[in-house]
Amino acid sequence: GFYRNIILNSPRRRNALSLSMLQALREDLLHDVKSKELRVIIISAEGPVFCSGHDLKELSSEDDVKHHSQVFELCAEVMILIQKLPVPVIAKVNGLATAAGCQLVASCDIAVASEKSQFATPGVNIGLFCSTPAVALGRSLPRKVALEMLFTGEPLSAQEALMHGLVSKVVPEDKLEEETMKISHRICENSKSVLALGKATFYRQITQDLDTAYKMTTQVMVDNLTLRDGQEGIEAFIQKRKPVWSH
């Protein structure tokens, strides 16, 4: 009960982030998210493509501007939601992740990829620049690497994605499940309340200047000590025993 596996399951449509897919993804991310038992969310996909980005059929001129706005606004909401959730979210990538699919990977807290995975933002090649994926990409990659991807549409290999910080680990395909669960198990050994505080603080401080970030995180460290699990962890360390978390 500690894990939630969310599987993008529309392989015939390359797991495109259609409006209905985005609505389902938001619902699954939010489902019982405050439960003490839930500690980790893993996002994976069926088929050879992790996610191809937006469903271009929904972005044709046949649909009106209102519908287009709804698609992009919901997508942005989901990407922001991932980083606001109180539990770590892991992308388990086994295949191609393009455009908003690449954005999804970049928005997750941790990303584990198989060696065959690739990452691209090819919107420029069809006349739709990947401006919203660029938000997540520009916060995960060095600027010049992100801009080369955005300007050319050329993919990064899994190893290149690892080298530049888009993913956390690259493993053989047959080790992908094992490695993802190894990270998940390690996360589950820690206090949910402490992790929730730490995740929220990380994303707050990352956009702040150095002085503001240190001032804010200094107070958070003090607040952390007021948590029951903050005191339990320190007492357990002093007493040389395993902590018993209240979560």
PDB file of N, CA and C in Angstrom, residues 1-6 22-43 77-78 81-82 84-89 192:
ATOM      1  N   GLY A   1       0.798  -1.219   0.000  1.00  0.00           N
ATOM      2  CA  GLY A   1       0.000   0.000   0.000  1.00  0.00           C
ATOM      3  C   GLY A   1       0.826   1.261   0.000  1.00  0.00           C
ATOM      4  N   PHE A   2       2.143   1.168   0.022  1.00  0.00           N
ATOM      5  CA  PHE A   2       3.007   2.347   0.080  1.00  0.00           C
ATOM      6  C   PHE A   2       3.243   2.967  -1.297  1.00  0.00           C
ATOM      7  N   TYR A   3       2.952   2.209  -2.367  1.00  0.00           N
ATOM      8  CA  TYR A   3       3.250   2.669  -3.714  1.00  0.00           C
ATOM      9  C   TYR A   3       1.968   2.870  -4.509  1.00  0.00           C
ATOM     10  N   ARG A   4       1.974   3.874  -5.338  1.00  0.00           N
ATOM     11  CA  ARG A   4       0.912   3.994  -6.336  1.00  0.00           C
ATOM     12  C   ARG A   4       1.575   3.952  -7.702  1.00  0.00           C
ATOM     13  N   ASN A   5       1.176   2.991  -8.507  1.00  0.00           N
ATOM     14  CA  ASN A   5       1.690   2.875  -9.864  1.00  0.00           C
ATOM     15  C   ASN A   5       0.670   3.458 -10.833  1.00  0.00           C
ATOM     16  N   ILE A   6       1.038   4.535 -11.483  1.00  0.00           N
ATOM     17  CA  ILE A   6       0.192   5.139 -12.506  1.00  0.00           C
ATOM     18  C   ILE A   6       0.796   4.774 -13.853  1.00  0.00           C
ATOM     19  N   LEU A  22      -4.913  13.567 -19.523  1.00  0.00           N
ATOM     20  CA  LEU A  22      -4.486  14.535 -18.507  1.00  0.00           C
ATOM     21  C   LEU A  22      -5.459  14.561 -17.336  1.00  0.00           C
ATOM     22  N   GLN A  23      -6.744  14.488 -17.627  1.00  0.00           N
ATOM     23  CA  GLN A  23      -7.748  14.470 -16.560  1.00  0.00           C
ATOM     24  C   GLN A  23      -7.593  13.234 -15.690  1.00  0.00           C
ATOM     25  N   ALA A  24      -7.354  12.091 -16.328  1.00  0.00           N
ATOM     26  CA  ALA A  24      -7.161  10.842 -15.585  1.00  0.00           C
ATOM     27  C   ALA A  24      -5.880  10.893 -14.760  1.00  0.00           C
ATOM     28  N   LEU A  25      -4.827  11.469 -15.339  1.00  0.00           N
ATOM     29  CA  LEU A  25      -3.548  11.564 -14.640  1.00  0.00           C
ATOM     30  C   LEU A  25      -3.678  12.455 -13.404  1.00  0.00           C
ATOM     31  N   ARG A  26      -4.366  13.583 -13.550  1.00  0.00           N
ATOM     32  CA  ARG A  26      -4.588  14.469 -12.402  1.00  0.00           C
ATOM     33  C   ARG A  26      -5.372  13.747 -11.310  1.00  0.00           C
ATOM     34  N   GLU A  27      -6.415  13.036 -11.713  1.00  0.00           N
ATOM     35  CA  GLU A  27      -7.248  12.309 -10.750  1.00  0.00           C
ATOM     36  C   GLU A  27      -6.447  11.246 -10.009  1.00  0.00           C
ATOM     37  N   ASP A  28      -5.623  10.518 -10.737  1.00  0.00           N
ATOM     38  CA  ASP A  28      -4.826   9.462 -10.122  1.00  0.00           C
ATOM     39  C   ASP A  28      -3.740  10.021  -9.197  1.00  0.00           C
ATOM     40  N   LEU A  29      -3.169  11.156  -9.564  1.00  0.00           N
ATOM     41  CA  LEU A  29      -2.158  11.780  -8.714  1.00  0.00           C
ATOM     42  C   LEU A  29      -2.759  12.266  -7.398  1.00  0.00           C
ATOM     43  N   LEU A  30      -3.967  12.785  -7.466  1.00  0.00           N
ATOM     44  CA  LEU A  30      -4.605  13.359  -6.283  1.00  0.00           C
ATOM     45  C   LEU A  30      -5.320  12.324  -5.418  1.00  0.00           C
ATOM     46  N   HIS A  31      -5.577  11.144  -5.958  1.00  0.00           N
ATOM     47  CA  HIS A  31      -6.384  10.153  -5.239  1.00  0.00           C
ATOM     48  C   HIS A  31      -5.754   9.773  -3.896  1.00  0.00           C
ATOM     49  N   ASP A  32      -6.465  10.073  -2.812  1.00  0.00           N
ATOM     50  CA  ASP A  32      -6.066   9.671  -1.460  1.00  0.00           C
ATOM     51  C   ASP A  32      -4.610  10.041  -1.156  1.00  0.00           C
ATOM     52  N   VAL A  33      -4.199  11.205  -1.665  1.00  0.00           N
ATOM     53  CA  VAL A  33      -2.788  11.575  -1.573  1.00  0.00           C
ATOM     54  C   VAL A  33      -2.356  11.880  -0.136  1.00  0.00           C
ATOM     55  N   LYS A  34      -3.311  12.185   0.736  1.00  0.00           N
ATOM     56  CA  LYS A  34      -2.977  12.494   2.126  1.00  0.00           C
ATOM     57  C   LYS A  34      -2.945  11.260   3.014  1.00  0.00           C
ATOM     58  N   SER A  35      -3.181  10.100   2.423  1.00  0.00           N
ATOM     59  CA  SER A  35      -3.134   8.861   3.189  1.00  0.00           C
ATOM     60  C   SER A  35      -1.753   8.650   3.811  1.00  0.00           C
ATOM     61  N   LYS A  36      -1.748   8.237   5.057  1.00  0.00           N
ATOM     62  CA  LYS A  36      -0.481   7.975   5.748  1.00  0.00           C
ATOM     63  C   LYS A  36       0.292   6.848   5.065  1.00  0.00           C
ATOM     64  N   GLU A  37      -0.446   5.933   4.421  1.00  0.00           N
ATOM     65  CA  GLU A  37       0.190   4.775   3.797  1.00  0.00           C
ATOM     66  C   GLU A  37       0.920   5.115   2.500  1.00  0.00           C
ATOM     67  N   LEU A  38       0.419   6.122   1.770  1.00  0.00           N
ATOM     68  CA  LEU A  38       1.026   6.429   0.475  1.00  0.00           C
ATOM     69  C   LEU A  38       2.350   7.159   0.669  1.00  0.00           C
ATOM     70  N   ARG A  39       3.418   6.613   0.091  1.00  0.00           N
ATOM     71  CA  ARG A  39       4.739   7.213   0.257  1.00  0.00           C
ATOM     72  C   ARG A  39       5.409   7.579  -1.062  1.00  0.00           C
ATOM     73  N   VAL A  40       5.072   6.846  -2.127  1.00  0.00           N
ATOM     74  CA  VAL A  40       5.735   7.046  -3.416  1.00  0.00           C
ATOM     75  C   VAL A  40       4.721   6.853  -4.545  1.00  0.00           C
ATOM     76  N   ILE A  41       4.827   7.697  -5.579  1.00  0.00           N
ATOM     77  CA  ILE A  41       4.044   7.509  -6.800  1.00  0.00           C
ATOM     78  C   ILE A  41       5.007   7.243  -7.947  1.00  0.00           C
ATOM     79  N   ILE A  42       4.734   6.196  -8.718  1.00  0.00           N
ATOM     80  CA  ILE A  42       5.574   5.836  -9.861  1.00  0.00           C
ATOM     81  C   ILE A  42       4.745   5.976 -11.133  1.00  0.00           C
ATOM     82  N   ILE A  43       5.266   6.718 -12.104  1.00  0.00           N
ATOM     83  CA  ILE A  43       4.588   6.882 -13.388  1.00  0.00           C
ATOM     84  C   ILE A  43       5.365   6.119 -14.449  1.00  0.00           C
ATOM     85  N   GLU A  77      -1.155  22.481 -15.142  1.00  0.00           N
ATOM     86  CA  GLU A  77      -1.650  22.183 -13.792  1.00  0.00           C
ATOM     87  C   GLU A  77      -1.107  20.845 -13.301  1.00  0.00           C
ATOM     88  N   VAL A  78      -1.108  19.846 -14.176  1.00  0.00           N
ATOM     89  CA  VAL A  78      -0.616  18.518 -13.797  1.00  0.00           C
ATOM     90  C   VAL A  78       0.884  18.568 -13.495  1.00  0.00           C
ATOM     91  N   LEU A  81       1.357  20.225 -10.228  1.00  0.00           N
ATOM     92  CA  LEU A  81       0.838  19.354  -9.183  1.00  0.00           C
ATOM     93  C   LEU A  81       1.866  18.318  -8.755  1.00  0.00           C
ATOM     94  N   ILE A  82       2.581  17.745  -9.706  1.00  0.00           N
ATOM     95  CA  ILE A  82       3.577  16.714  -9.399  1.00  0.00           C
ATOM     96  C   ILE A  82       4.574  17.223  -8.360  1.00  0.00           C
ATOM     97  N   LYS A  84       4.046  19.675  -6.266  1.00  0.00           N
ATOM     98  CA  LYS A  84       3.370  20.111  -5.046  1.00  0.00           C
ATOM     99  C   LYS A  84       2.871  18.946  -4.195  1.00  0.00           C
ATOM    100  N   LEU A  85       2.873  17.757  -4.743  1.00  0.00           N
ATOM    101  CA  LEU A  85       2.414  16.593  -3.984  1.00  0.00           C
ATOM    102  C   LEU A  85       3.338  16.343  -2.788  1.00  0.00           C
ATOM    103  N   PRO A  86       2.804  15.827  -1.680  1.00  0.00           N
ATOM    104  CA  PRO A  86       3.634  15.618  -0.494  1.00  0.00           C
ATOM    105  C   PRO A  86       4.504  14.364  -0.542  1.00  0.00           C
ATOM    106  N   VAL A  87       4.410  13.604  -1.633  1.00  0.00           N
ATOM    107  CA  VAL A  87       5.232  12.396  -1.759  1.00  0.00           C
ATOM    108  C   VAL A  87       6.093  12.489  -3.016  1.00  0.00           C
ATOM    109  N   PRO A  88       7.253  11.836  -3.009  1.00  0.00           N
ATOM    110  CA  PRO A  88       8.096  11.809  -4.208  1.00  0.00           C
ATOM    111  C   PRO A  88       7.393  11.118  -5.371  1.00  0.00           C
ATOM    112  N   VAL A  89       7.614  11.650  -6.567  1.00  0.00           N
ATOM    113  CA  VAL A  89       7.058  11.069  -7.793  1.00  0.00           C
ATOM    114  C   VAL A  89       8.218  10.629  -8.680  1.00  0.00           C
ATOM    115  N   LYS A 192       7.219  10.130   6.210  1.00  0.00           N
ATOM    116  CA  LYS A 192       6.448  10.833   5.185  1.00  0.00           C
ATOM    117  C   LYS A 192       6.362  12.319   5.488  1.00  0.00           C
TER     118      LYS A 192
END
